[in-house]
Tab-separated table of C-alpha atoms in Angstrom:
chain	number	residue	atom	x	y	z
O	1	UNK	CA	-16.181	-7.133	32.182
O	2	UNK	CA	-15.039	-10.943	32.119
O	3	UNK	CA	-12.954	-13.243	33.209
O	4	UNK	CA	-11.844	-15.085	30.198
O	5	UNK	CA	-9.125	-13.940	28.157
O	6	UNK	CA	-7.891	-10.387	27.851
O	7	UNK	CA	-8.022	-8.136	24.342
O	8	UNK	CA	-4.530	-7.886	23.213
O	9	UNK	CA	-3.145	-4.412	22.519
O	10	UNK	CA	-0.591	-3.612	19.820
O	11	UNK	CA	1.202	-0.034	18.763
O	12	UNK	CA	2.289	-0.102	15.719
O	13	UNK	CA	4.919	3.301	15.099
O	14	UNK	CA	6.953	4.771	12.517
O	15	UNK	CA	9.878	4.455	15.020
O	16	UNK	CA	10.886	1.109	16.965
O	17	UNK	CA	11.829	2.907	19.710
O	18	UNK	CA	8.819	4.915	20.202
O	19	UNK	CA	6.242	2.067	19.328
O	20	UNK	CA	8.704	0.314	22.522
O	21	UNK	CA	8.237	3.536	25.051
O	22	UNK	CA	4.943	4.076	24.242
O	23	UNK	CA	4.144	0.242	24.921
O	24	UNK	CA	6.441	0.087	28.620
O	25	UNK	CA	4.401	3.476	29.800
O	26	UNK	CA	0.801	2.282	29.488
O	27	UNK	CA	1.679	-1.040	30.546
O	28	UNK	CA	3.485	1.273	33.787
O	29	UNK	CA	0.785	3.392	34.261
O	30	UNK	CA	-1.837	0.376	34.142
O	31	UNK	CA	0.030	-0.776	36.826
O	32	UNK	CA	-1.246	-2.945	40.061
O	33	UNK	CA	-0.796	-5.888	39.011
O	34	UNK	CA	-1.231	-8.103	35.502
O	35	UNK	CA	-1.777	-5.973	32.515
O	36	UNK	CA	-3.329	-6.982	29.265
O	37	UNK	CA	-0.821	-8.604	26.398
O	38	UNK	CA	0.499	-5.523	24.890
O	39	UNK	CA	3.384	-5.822	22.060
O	40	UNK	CA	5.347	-2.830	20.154
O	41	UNK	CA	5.945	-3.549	16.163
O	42	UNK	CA	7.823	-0.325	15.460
O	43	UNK	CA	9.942	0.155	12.776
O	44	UNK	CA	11.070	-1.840	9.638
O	45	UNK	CA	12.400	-5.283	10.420
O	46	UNK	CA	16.264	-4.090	10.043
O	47	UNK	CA	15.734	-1.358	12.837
O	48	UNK	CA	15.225	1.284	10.265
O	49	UNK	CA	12.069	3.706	10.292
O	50	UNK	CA	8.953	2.575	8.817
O	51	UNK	CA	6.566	0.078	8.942
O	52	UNK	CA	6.667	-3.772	8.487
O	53	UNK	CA	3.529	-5.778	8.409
O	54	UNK	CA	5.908	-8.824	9.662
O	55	UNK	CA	6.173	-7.630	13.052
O	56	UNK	CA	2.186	-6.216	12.794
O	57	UNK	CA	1.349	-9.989	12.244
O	58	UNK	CA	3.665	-11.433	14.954
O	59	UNK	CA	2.862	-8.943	17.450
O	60	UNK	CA	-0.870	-9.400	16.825
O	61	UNK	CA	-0.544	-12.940	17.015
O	62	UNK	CA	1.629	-12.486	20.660
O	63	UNK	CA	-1.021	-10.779	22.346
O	64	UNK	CA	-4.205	-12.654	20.933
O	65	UNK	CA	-5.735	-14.724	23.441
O	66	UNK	CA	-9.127	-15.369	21.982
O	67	UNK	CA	-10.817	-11.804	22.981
O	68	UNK	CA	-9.413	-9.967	19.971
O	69	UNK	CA	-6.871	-7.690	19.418
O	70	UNK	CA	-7.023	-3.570	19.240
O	71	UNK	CA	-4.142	-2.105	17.418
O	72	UNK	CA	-3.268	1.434	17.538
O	73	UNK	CA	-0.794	3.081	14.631
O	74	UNK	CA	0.542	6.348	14.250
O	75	UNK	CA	1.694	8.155	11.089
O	76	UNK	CA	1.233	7.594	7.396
O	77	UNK	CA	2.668	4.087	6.612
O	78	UNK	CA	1.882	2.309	10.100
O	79	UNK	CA	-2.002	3.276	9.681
O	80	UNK	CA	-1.912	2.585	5.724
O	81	UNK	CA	-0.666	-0.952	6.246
O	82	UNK	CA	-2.125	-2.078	9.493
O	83	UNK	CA	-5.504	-1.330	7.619
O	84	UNK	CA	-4.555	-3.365	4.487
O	85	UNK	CA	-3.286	-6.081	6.331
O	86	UNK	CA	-7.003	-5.763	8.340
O	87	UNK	CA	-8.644	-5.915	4.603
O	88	UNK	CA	-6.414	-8.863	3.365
O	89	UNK	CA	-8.769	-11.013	6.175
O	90	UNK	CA	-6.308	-13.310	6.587
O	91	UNK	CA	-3.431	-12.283	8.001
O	92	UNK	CA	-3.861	-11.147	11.453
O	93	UNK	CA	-5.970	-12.929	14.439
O	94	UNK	CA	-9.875	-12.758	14.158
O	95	UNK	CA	-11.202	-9.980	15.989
O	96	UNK	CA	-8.290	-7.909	15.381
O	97	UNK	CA	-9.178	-3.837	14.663
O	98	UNK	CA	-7.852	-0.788	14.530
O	99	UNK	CA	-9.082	1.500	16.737
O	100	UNK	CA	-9.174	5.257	15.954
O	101	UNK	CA	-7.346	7.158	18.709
O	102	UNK	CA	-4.181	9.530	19.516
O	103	UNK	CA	-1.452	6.809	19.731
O	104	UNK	CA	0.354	7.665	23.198
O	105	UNK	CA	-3.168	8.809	25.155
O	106	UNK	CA	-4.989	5.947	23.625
O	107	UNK	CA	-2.772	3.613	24.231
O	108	UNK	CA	-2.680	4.383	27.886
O	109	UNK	CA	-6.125	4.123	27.437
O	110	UNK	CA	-6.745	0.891	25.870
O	111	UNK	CA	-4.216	-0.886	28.003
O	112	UNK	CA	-5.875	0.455	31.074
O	113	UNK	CA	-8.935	-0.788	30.097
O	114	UNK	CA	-7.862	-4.047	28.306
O	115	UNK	CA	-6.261	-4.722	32.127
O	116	UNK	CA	-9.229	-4.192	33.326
O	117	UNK	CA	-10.914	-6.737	31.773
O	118	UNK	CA	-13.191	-4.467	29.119
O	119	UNK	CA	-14.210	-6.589	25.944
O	120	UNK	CA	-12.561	-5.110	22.754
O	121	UNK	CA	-15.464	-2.924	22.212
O	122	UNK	CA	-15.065	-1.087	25.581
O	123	UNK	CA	-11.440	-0.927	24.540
O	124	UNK	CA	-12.245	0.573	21.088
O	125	UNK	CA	-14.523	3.511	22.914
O	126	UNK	CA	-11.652	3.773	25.730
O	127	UNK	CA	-8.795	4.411	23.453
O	128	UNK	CA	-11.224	6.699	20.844
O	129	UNK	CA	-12.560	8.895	24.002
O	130	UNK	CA	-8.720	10.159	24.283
O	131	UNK	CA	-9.377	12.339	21.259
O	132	UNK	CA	-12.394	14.225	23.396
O	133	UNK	CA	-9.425	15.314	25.805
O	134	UNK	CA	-8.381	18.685	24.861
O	135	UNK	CA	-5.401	20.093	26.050
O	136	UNK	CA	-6.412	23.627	26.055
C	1	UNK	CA	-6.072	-12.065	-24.228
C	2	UNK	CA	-4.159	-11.589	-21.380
C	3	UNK	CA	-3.003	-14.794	-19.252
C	4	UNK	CA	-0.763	-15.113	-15.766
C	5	UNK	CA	2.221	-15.185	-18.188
C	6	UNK	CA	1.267	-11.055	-19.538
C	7	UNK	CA	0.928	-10.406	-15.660
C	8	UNK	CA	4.054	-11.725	-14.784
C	9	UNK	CA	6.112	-9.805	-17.806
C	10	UNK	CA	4.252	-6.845	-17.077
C	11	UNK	CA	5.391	-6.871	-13.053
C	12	UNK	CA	8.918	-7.839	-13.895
C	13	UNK	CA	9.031	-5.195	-16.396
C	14	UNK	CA	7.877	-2.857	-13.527
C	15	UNK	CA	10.376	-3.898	-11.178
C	16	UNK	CA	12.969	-3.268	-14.081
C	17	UNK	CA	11.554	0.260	-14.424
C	18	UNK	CA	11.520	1.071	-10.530
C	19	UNK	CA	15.517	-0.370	-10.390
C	20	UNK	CA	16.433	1.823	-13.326
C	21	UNK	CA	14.174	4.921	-12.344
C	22	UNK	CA	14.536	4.427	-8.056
C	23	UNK	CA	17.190	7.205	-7.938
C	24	UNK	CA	15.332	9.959	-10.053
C	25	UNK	CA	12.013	8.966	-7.384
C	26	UNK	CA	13.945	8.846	-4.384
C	27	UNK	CA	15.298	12.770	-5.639
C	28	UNK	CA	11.670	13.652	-5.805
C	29	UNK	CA	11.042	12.674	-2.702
C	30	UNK	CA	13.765	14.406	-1.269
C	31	UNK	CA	12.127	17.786	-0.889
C	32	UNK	CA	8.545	17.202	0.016
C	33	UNK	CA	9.195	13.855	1.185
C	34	UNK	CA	11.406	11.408	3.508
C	35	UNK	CA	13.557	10.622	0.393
C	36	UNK	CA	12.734	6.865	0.778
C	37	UNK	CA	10.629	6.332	-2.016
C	38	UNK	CA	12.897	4.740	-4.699
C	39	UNK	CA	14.353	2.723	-2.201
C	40	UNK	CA	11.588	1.439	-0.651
C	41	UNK	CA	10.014	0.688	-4.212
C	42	UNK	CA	13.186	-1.096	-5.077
C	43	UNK	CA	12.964	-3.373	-2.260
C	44	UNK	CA	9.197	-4.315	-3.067
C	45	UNK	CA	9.410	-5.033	-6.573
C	46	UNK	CA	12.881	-7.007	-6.313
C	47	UNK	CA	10.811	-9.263	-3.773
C	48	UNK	CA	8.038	-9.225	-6.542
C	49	UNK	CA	10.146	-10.144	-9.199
C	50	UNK	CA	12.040	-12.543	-6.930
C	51	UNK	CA	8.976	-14.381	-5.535
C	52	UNK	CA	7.296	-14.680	-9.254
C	53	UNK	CA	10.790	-16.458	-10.226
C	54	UNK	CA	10.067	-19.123	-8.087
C	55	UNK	CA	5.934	-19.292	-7.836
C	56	UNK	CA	4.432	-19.469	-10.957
C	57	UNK	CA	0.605	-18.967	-10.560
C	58	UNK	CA	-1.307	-20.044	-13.210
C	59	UNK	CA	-3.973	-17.067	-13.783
C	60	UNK	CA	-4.126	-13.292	-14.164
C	61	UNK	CA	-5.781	-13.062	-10.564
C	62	UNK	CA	-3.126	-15.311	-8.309
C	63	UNK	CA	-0.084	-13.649	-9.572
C	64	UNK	CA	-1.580	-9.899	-8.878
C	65	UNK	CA	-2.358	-11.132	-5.289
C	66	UNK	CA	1.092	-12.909	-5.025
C	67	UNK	CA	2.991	-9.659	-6.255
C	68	UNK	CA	0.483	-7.397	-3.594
C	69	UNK	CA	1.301	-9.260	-0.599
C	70	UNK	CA	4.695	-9.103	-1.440
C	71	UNK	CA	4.303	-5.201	-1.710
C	72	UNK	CA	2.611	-4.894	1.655
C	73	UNK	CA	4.925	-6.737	3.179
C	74	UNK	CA	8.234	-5.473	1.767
C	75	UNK	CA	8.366	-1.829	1.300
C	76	UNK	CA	8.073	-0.457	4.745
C	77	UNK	CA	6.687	2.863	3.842
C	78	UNK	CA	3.431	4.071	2.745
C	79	UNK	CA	3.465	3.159	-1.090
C	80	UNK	CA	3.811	-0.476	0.311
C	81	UNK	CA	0.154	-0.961	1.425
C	82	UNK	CA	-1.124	1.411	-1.427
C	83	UNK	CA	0.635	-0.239	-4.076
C	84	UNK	CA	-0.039	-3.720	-2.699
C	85	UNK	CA	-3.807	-3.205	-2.617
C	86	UNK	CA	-3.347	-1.963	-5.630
C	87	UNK	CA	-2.351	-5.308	-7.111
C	88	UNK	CA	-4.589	-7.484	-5.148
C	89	UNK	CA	-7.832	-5.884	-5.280
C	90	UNK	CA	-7.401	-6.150	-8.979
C	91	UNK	CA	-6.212	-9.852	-8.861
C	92	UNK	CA	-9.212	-10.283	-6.405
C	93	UNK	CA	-11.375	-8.597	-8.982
C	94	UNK	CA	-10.129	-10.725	-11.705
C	95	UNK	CA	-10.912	-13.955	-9.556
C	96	UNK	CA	-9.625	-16.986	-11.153
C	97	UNK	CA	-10.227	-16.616	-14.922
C	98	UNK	CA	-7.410	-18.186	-16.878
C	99	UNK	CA	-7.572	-15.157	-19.304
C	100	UNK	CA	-9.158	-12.277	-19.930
C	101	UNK	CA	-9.359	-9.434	-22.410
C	102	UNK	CA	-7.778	-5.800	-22.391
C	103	UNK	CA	-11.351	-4.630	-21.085
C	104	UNK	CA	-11.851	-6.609	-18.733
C	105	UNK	CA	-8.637	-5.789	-16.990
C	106	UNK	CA	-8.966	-2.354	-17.438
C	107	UNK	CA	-12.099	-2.814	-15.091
C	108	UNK	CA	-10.251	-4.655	-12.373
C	109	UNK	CA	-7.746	-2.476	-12.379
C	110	UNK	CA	-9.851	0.823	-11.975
C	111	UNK	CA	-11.202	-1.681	-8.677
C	112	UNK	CA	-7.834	-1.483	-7.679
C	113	UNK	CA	-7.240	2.326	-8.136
C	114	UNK	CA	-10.862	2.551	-6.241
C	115	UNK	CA	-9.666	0.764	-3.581
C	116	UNK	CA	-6.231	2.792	-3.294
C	117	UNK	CA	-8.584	6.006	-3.227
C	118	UNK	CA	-10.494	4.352	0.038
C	119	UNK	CA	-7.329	3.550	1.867
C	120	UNK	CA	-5.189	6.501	1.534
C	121	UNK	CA	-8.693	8.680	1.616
C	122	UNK	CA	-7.045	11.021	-1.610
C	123	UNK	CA	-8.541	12.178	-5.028
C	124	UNK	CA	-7.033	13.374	-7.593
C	125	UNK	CA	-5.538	16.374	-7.671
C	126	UNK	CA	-4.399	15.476	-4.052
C	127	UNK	CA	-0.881	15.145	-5.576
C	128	UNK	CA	-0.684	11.598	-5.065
C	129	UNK	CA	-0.225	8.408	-7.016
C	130	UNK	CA	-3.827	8.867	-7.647
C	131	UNK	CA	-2.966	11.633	-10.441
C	132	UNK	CA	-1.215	9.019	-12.113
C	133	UNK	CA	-3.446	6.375	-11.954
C	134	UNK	CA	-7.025	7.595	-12.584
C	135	UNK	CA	-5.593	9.104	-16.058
C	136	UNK	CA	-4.433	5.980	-16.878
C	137	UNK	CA	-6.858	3.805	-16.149
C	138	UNK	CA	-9.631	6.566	-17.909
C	139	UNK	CA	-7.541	6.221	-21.125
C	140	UNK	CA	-7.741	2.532	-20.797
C	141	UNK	CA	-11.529	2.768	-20.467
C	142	UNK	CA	-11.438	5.252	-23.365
C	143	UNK	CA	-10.614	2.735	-26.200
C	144	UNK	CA	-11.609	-0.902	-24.386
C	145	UNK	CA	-10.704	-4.008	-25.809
C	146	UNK	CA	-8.060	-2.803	-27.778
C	147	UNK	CA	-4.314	-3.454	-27.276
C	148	UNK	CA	-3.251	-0.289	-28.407
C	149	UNK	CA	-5.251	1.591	-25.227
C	150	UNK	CA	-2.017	0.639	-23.374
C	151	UNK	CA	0.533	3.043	-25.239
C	152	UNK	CA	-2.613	6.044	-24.194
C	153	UNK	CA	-2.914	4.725	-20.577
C	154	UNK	CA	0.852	5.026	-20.481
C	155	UNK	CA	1.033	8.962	-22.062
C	156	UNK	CA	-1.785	9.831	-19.754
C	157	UNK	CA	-0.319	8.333	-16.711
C	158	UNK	CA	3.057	10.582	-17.906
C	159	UNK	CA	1.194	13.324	-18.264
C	160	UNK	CA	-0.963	13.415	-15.034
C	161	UNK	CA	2.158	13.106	-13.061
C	162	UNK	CA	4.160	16.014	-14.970
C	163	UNK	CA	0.930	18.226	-14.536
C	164	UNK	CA	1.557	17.405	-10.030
C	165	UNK	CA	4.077	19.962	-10.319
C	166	UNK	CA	2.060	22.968	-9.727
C	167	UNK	CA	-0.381	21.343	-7.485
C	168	UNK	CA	-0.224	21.512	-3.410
C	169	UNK	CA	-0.392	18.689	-1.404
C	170	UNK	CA	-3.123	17.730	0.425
C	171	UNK	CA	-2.213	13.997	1.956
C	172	UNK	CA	0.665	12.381	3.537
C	173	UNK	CA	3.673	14.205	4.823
C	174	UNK	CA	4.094	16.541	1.886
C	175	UNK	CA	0.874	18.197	3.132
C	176	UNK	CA	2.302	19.531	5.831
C	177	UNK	CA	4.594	21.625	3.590
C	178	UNK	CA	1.584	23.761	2.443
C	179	UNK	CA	2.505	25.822	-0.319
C	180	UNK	CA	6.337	24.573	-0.450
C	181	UNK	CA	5.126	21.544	-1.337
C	182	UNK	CA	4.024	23.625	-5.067
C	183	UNK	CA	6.858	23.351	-8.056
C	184	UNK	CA	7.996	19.530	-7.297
C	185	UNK	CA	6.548	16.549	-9.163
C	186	UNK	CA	4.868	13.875	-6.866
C	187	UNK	CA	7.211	10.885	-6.529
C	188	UNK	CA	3.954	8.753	-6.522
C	189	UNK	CA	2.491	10.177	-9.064
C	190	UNK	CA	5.767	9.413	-10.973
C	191	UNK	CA	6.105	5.761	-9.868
C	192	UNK	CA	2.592	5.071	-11.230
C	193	UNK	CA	3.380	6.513	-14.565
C	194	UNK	CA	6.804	4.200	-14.593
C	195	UNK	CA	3.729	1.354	-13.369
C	196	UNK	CA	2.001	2.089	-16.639
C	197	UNK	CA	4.780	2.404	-19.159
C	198	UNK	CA	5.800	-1.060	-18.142
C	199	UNK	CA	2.027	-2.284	-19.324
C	200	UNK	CA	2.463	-0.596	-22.469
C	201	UNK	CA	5.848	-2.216	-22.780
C	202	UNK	CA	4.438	-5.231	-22.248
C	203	UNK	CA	1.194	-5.105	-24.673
C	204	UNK	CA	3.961	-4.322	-27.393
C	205	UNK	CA	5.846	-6.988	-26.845
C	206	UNK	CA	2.685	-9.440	-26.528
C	207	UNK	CA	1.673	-7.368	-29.808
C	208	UNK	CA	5.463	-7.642	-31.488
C	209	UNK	CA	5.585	-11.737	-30.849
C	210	UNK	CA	2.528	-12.081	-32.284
C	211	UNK	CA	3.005	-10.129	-35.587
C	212	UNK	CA	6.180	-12.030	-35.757
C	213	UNK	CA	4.959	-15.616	-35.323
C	214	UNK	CA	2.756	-14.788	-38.408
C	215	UNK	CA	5.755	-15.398	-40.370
């Protein structure tokens, strides 16, 4: 834990409109007071479904604050380019990964323990230990 | 040799091919797909050819990573990033090297299809772009340095994407179809091939200009 700057969070859906509920319930169920930087890049740029690496790199570069930045995607096209983008080196903030986790639990996760002032390590293993969670 | 000037004909031949052809992929990805494909393709390679209009890099290596980005950034579906890497891993792989012959680029650009494999996590016979691609880029390996490797690259690219038909789908969203994805040609597959025949179109023309300024 620290008291510098906070790891950024950002969800990255096929959908704007999930990417944008997803993003307002684990910043509501972090709750108590400030929250960690989280922004929603859902979508294509025209509202349409899809995935546009435009609003990755603007959302990633919203919630960077020097303690790096976990992203979280969910199907096909949102995982395929945030990881691109991640192996072009250059286009999103230092210290930005992509964490391996279910996208609604681990964000709830990651947002939770971004807020609570975990380094993006602590984040990574937060938002990844959502998988262990079986439902039955 | 090939220069920045092949690489540029070659991608705005592509983008040519995907305009013509983006109706016929977007129909094969109707039924084992989300019918976006030609669409999405279209988009990408009209920013390609659009951004190559007015940036001119001046080797093999810059325009590939020029055309990539543009990819990534433009298609907003899956073939975006694939496609993209694609492009730039083998302009990365190139590095900056004015020129460089048919062998040479045929090695870059199986660093590209290598690095398509590690993001999407598919082989061939996945029924993916990679049964396209990896029969391309073997027939281009199979007769190096020669100009004429293009025209086989670009009937083994057609062929592995006719023989997806039969095949089930093991990544991306056709894979949850399970057997109904069997009996329809991969629209990825397909594009690839269409990625191909523009080379080939290309290395003729390269091949037809020279013959002619012989004259």
């Amino acid at each position: 834990m620290t008291d510098g700057p906070l790891v950024g969070i950002v969800l990255v859906s096929h959908s704007g409109a999930v990417a944008e509920a997803v993003a307002a319930l684990a910043v509501a169920l972090a709750g108590g007071g400030s929250t960690a930087p989280v922004a929603a890049a859902g979508g294509t740029a025209d509202g349409g479904l899809g995935t546009s690496a435009e609003l990755i790199s603007t959302a990633a570069a919203r919630v960077d604050g020097g303690a790096g930045v976990a992203v979280l995607a969910d199907l096909g096209s949102a995982v395929l380019t945030v990881k691109a983008l991640v192996a072009e080196g250059d286009e999103l903030p230092d210290g930005t990964r992509l964490v391996d986790a279910p996208f609604v639990e681990g964000a709830v996760a990651a947002v939770v323990s971004a807020s609570a002032g975990a380094d993006l390590a602590a984040v990574e293993a937060a938002a990844a230990e959502a998988y262990a969670c079986r439902k039955v | 040799m090939l220069d920045a000037l092949f690489v540029r004909r070659w991608l705005v031949a592509a983008a040519d091919a995907v305009d013509r052809e983006a109706e016929r992929l977007t129909e094969l990805d109707s039924p084992i797909g989300d019918a976006d494909h030609g669409s999405n393709l279209r988009r990408g390679f009209r920013a390609v050819a659009a951004v190559l209009e007015k940036e001119a890099p001046d080797t093999p290596g810059a325009v590939l990573m020029l055309a990539g980005r543009q990819l990534i950034s433009t298609v907003g579906g899956a073939s975006g990033p694939l496609y993209g890497t694609l492009l730039r891993r083998t302009g990365k792989d190139l590095g900056d090297a004015p020129e460089v012959d048919p062998a040479r680029f045929a090695q870059a650009l199986r660093t590209g299809v290598d690095a398509v494999a590690a993001l999407g996590g598919a082989a061939p016979g996945d029924k993916t772009m990679l049964d396209a691609l990896v029969p391309g880029i073997d027939a281009l390996d199979n007769s190096p340095g020669s100009f004429g490797s293009f025209g086989a690259a670009r009937e083994a690219a057609l062929q592995g994407a006719l023989a997806t038909t039969p095949l089930q789908a093991r990544k991306g969203r056709a894979s949850y179809l399970g057997e109904r994805s069997i009996g329809h040609q991969d629209p990825g597959a397909t594009s690839s091939a269409l990625l191909f025949a523009a080379l080939a179109e290309t290395a003729d023309g390269i091949r037809g200009s020279r013959e002619g300024s012989r004259d």
